[in-house]
Amino acid sequence: MDGVPRVPGQRRPEAQPQPLRFSVLGPVRAWRGSEPLATGSPQQRALLVALLLRGGRTATAAELIDAIWGDEPPSQALAAVRTYASRLRKALPGVLASESGGYAIRLPASGGALDLALAEELWADAEKARGAGDLCQARSLINKALSLWDGEPLANVPGPYADTQRVRLEEWRLQLVETRLDMDLEQGCHAEAVSELTALTAAHPLRERLRELLMLALYRSGRQAEALAVYADTRRLLADELGVDPRPGLSELQQRILQADPGLAEPSAAPSEPASTPVRPAQLPATVPDFTGRSTFVEELSEVLSSAEGRVMAVSALAGIGGVGKTTLAVHVAHAARIQFPDGQLYVDLQGAGARAAEPETVLGAFLRALGTADSAIPDTLEERAALYRSLLDGRRVLVLLDNARDAAQVRPLLPGTEGCAALITSRVRMVDLAGAHLVDLDVMSPEEALQLFTRIVGEERVASEREAALDVVAACGFLPLAIRIAASRLASRRTWTVSTLAAKLADERRRLDELQAGDLAVKATFELGYGQLEPAQARAFRLLGLADGPDLSLAAAAAMLDLPVEDTEDLLEALVDTSLLESAAPGRYRYHDLVRLYARACAERDEQPPTERELALSRVLDFYLATASQVYALERPGDRTVDHLERTTYPGLAFGDNSQAVDWLHNEADCILACVQQSLTVGSLRRGVDLLMAAKDLAESGVSSRRYEIATIAACDAASAAKDLHSEGRARTTLTQVHSRAGRFDEADAEAERATELGRVAQDPWTSGNAPNERGIIAIYRKQHTEGEAHLQQAIRAFRADGNEPGEASALCNLSRILVAMGRTTQAVDLARQGIGIYDKLGLTVRLANGLLALGIALTKAGRQPEALGHLSDALGIFTENRQRLWEGTTHFRIAEAHLSAHRPAQAAQHAEQGLALGCIGGEWAQGNVLTVLGCALSELAQVDRAKACWREALSIYEQSGSPEAEVVRRLLTPVAA
């Protein structure tokens, strides 16, 4: 009995047999459900294959004999076939049928009974999706089909039939790969495809379609010289191996590249979205349904926008005080003009009224993505991004709405500059220095327009009986649209209030400022409506939260500022959202409109008692960020003494369940953390601000926030120096050393490290005393100053041991290992790296363990022990990838490429070098030169000499610009090729 009561006489249902499944796209295997079944001897599997691949058709005994043995069957071949068939019938009941002296296997038409049949179905569906213009779906289906391959098809199955089918299936797989790569290029994923195509052309050097795709991917990635080099390599290879010229399609592509054919710069087919060719952004915010008045301005701006066709560019700049309705008017006009800009509309809030306006390069990155550019194809510099942006807009009709601009300098790189496009700009300042712009000064509403807006929001019935009171309300609002909207919305949500009640409240001058004041003071009068109605706790929250810099604020950080439980804080913030004084940017995150933040700070200066409460609120949020970042640091680096040397905090931080949560928090809060650092660089909080930088160092090493981290670090150095705080300055300069070093600025890095070392000695700071010389040792590796580097690292080891900092000691040992590798002392180098890894293992470290594995992999590669090296480097790569250390991930790909190259596996070396280029590496452009050098060597061994030369020339240019000694090595590589 199973313990389950049953009705008397009720029978248990019989278990349904599990379906059979077969695979031929790899080893020939069979399963009943999830249970593997034996398929017998090689010849028995050959019989099974011959039947499976006939699609249910009957195979005669003679056909099966020919399939298994070909022209030389054994004397008892027929008996052997019958024996194999009998065994299969027993092993696979219900599927093998005997018919007319032959055999057949009948499988369901669908359901995945045979992996090959499933792959064919996926391919057919992909063709339909592609025909319908849905490239994303087509690509996904082909990837699913390719994922069914598990090594060589029909692996280890003998016989001529299996040999023929094996070739056919491999050819079909390559065709699927080519089709999928072709769609990658159609979707703009050029840079991502280069790595895979490099490996494929190395594995299949005579396959011209792969060479053609590689040339196109390189050209669209801005690597024209390499694209042409691929053609030269291909032509030479075909002549040497086959005595033929490249096919016409390949030769035609070479000519188009030489002529810089504009048709090559864009995908030849529609991108992934069926209805968009090319990507058509539609980013305009929603227009308000109760837009009122402004007819003269609407007509004027619409006329300017309608003249965009035939003009170089139509630019209109709206200026006016905050709350006057600039954005509302611009969005309304933009929506009305959409039909004149069929290629799309772009929108951005430039945050010009805040302390930190949006950087043009950041905005351009977002615009380029919206226009269909892959992340990997977006350039680094402002000038390059602006040039690519203008190129993408050339020949298209796009409207760009640049809202809340700081000044003309911020706007200029964001202007299209091409015929048919137009830009609408809103700003608090008149952009008289923006050449060619049509300037519009937006004033307050007329009394009639103001009353009309108020009536639309509140309702005709309530206003009609109290018209005079309504006129008093809009007059008290100074006829500012935003103020009117706030007042009307409050009245609309309070059915028990009359218009007169609201008018009486507004008549109290204690609740608002004189509307005749100019500039920001007039804006304050608008927000006084909401602030004056707040409960004391809500008002305190409004004042204090506005003090924090940064784009927004998390609920936990807000709770720290207010010194309240999270639940109470959330109630206050949601109340502020209801009054339109705060915005909910996302669940658990809040932000001020720029002008509201300024108003909140003015209120804090005026109303917060005692005044020290402002400093205490900022101190608490600094404590919160420092304590939480310390938790993240400790989780990733258990045993590291850095956290013991950080300033003590009185306000606690968050606790995390695992590393993933901790890393997520750090990256999500990056902007707020770095803003907090810069805001805290004053007397009383300077040391905690510098320590927050140290605890958040992963923001720099990940490559995501590197530039913002660098700006904050430079500010910290300046502040500490001005305050003559040697302790903080030493730490800040050590941190700046790390920033310069990771970016490849080794001279600047060493100068900072030298100063930091002396500051650490004078201040007797154990953290700086160990980390500064450790950084000098790392720099010496890159500068090939091995004797000096060994001395620096020995100094670091002594300092770390004196401090009991085992992870620091392990780091210095691994760095010393790399010095010894460069000096030819590989045995000692391997031993030192293993010592470092032993410490990391003992402490349970993860990210730092990856650095140790990287050092060991480098040493083993130099020692000629490539299989061991590759194992350790692969482990390091997995850890860096999991922890989002993109630059270290790219560096590890580079080292794996070196190991493969030294083991004479150039195809694998080229593939990993390409990935290193795509990700970027520790060491900036200097490291890029190293990767290009290795890539060139790999390509040279693959007989792709012209492309190798292109890589070496690019590397040489980088080295010569920086004065790197590696330039001479590359010149030697180029000399025999040139000869």
Tab-separated table of N, CA and C in Angstrom, residues 571-585 589-591:
chain	number	residue	atom	x	y	z
A	571	ASP	N	7.045	55.769	4.112
A	571	ASP	CA	5.770	56.485	4.232
A	571	ASP	C	5.959	57.978	3.929
A	572	LEU	N	7.037	58.556	4.458
A	572	LEU	CA	7.286	59.977	4.234
A	572	LEU	C	7.573	60.258	2.761
A	573	LEU	N	8.402	59.430	2.158
A	573	LEU	CA	8.770	59.674	0.764
A	573	LEU	C	7.583	59.517	-0.170
A	574	GLU	N	6.743	58.520	0.079
A	574	GLU	CA	5.568	58.335	-0.762
A	574	GLU	C	4.603	59.510	-0.619
A	575	ALA	N	4.524	60.080	0.598
A	575	ALA	CA	3.697	61.273	0.785
A	575	ALA	C	4.245	62.440	-0.032
A	576	LEU	N	5.564	62.562	-0.087
A	576	LEU	CA	6.181	63.621	-0.892
A	576	LEU	C	5.955	63.388	-2.384
A	577	VAL	N	5.940	62.128	-2.796
A	577	VAL	CA	5.635	61.821	-4.195
A	577	VAL	C	4.211	62.255	-4.526
A	578	ASP	N	3.300	62.021	-3.615
A	578	ASP	CA	1.906	62.401	-3.846
A	578	ASP	C	1.749	63.906	-4.019
A	579	THR	N	2.594	64.679	-3.364
A	579	THR	CA	2.495	66.135	-3.473
A	579	THR	C	3.313	66.696	-4.632
A	580	SER	N	3.909	65.819	-5.450
A	580	SER	CA	4.709	66.210	-6.622
A	580	SER	C	6.005	66.916	-6.248
A	581	LEU	N	6.400	66.843	-4.977
A	581	LEU	CA	7.672	67.432	-4.582
A	581	LEU	C	8.830	66.448	-4.732
A	582	LEU	N	8.506	65.206	-5.004
A	582	LEU	CA	9.517	64.158	-5.180
A	582	LEU	C	9.007	63.226	-6.262
A	583	GLU	N	9.942	62.604	-6.979
A	583	GLU	CA	9.577	61.645	-8.012
A	583	GLU	C	10.044	60.258	-7.605
A	584	SER	N	9.276	59.263	-7.978
A	584	SER	CA	9.684	57.876	-7.758
A	584	SER	C	10.338	57.379	-9.031
A	585	ALA	N	11.666	57.359	-9.023
A	585	ALA	CA	12.411	57.006	-10.233
A	585	ALA	C	12.249	55.535	-10.588
A	589	ARG	N	13.514	53.864	-5.173
A	589	ARG	CA	14.455	54.935	-5.513
A	589	ARG	C	13.677	56.221	-5.763
A	590	TYR	N	14.258	57.330	-5.331
A	590	TYR	CA	13.559	58.612	-5.388
A	590	TYR	C	14.515	59.684	-5.894
A	591	ARG	N	13.918	60.705	-6.537
A	591	ARG	CA	14.749	61.793	-7.045
A	591	ARG	C	13.949	63.093	-7.031
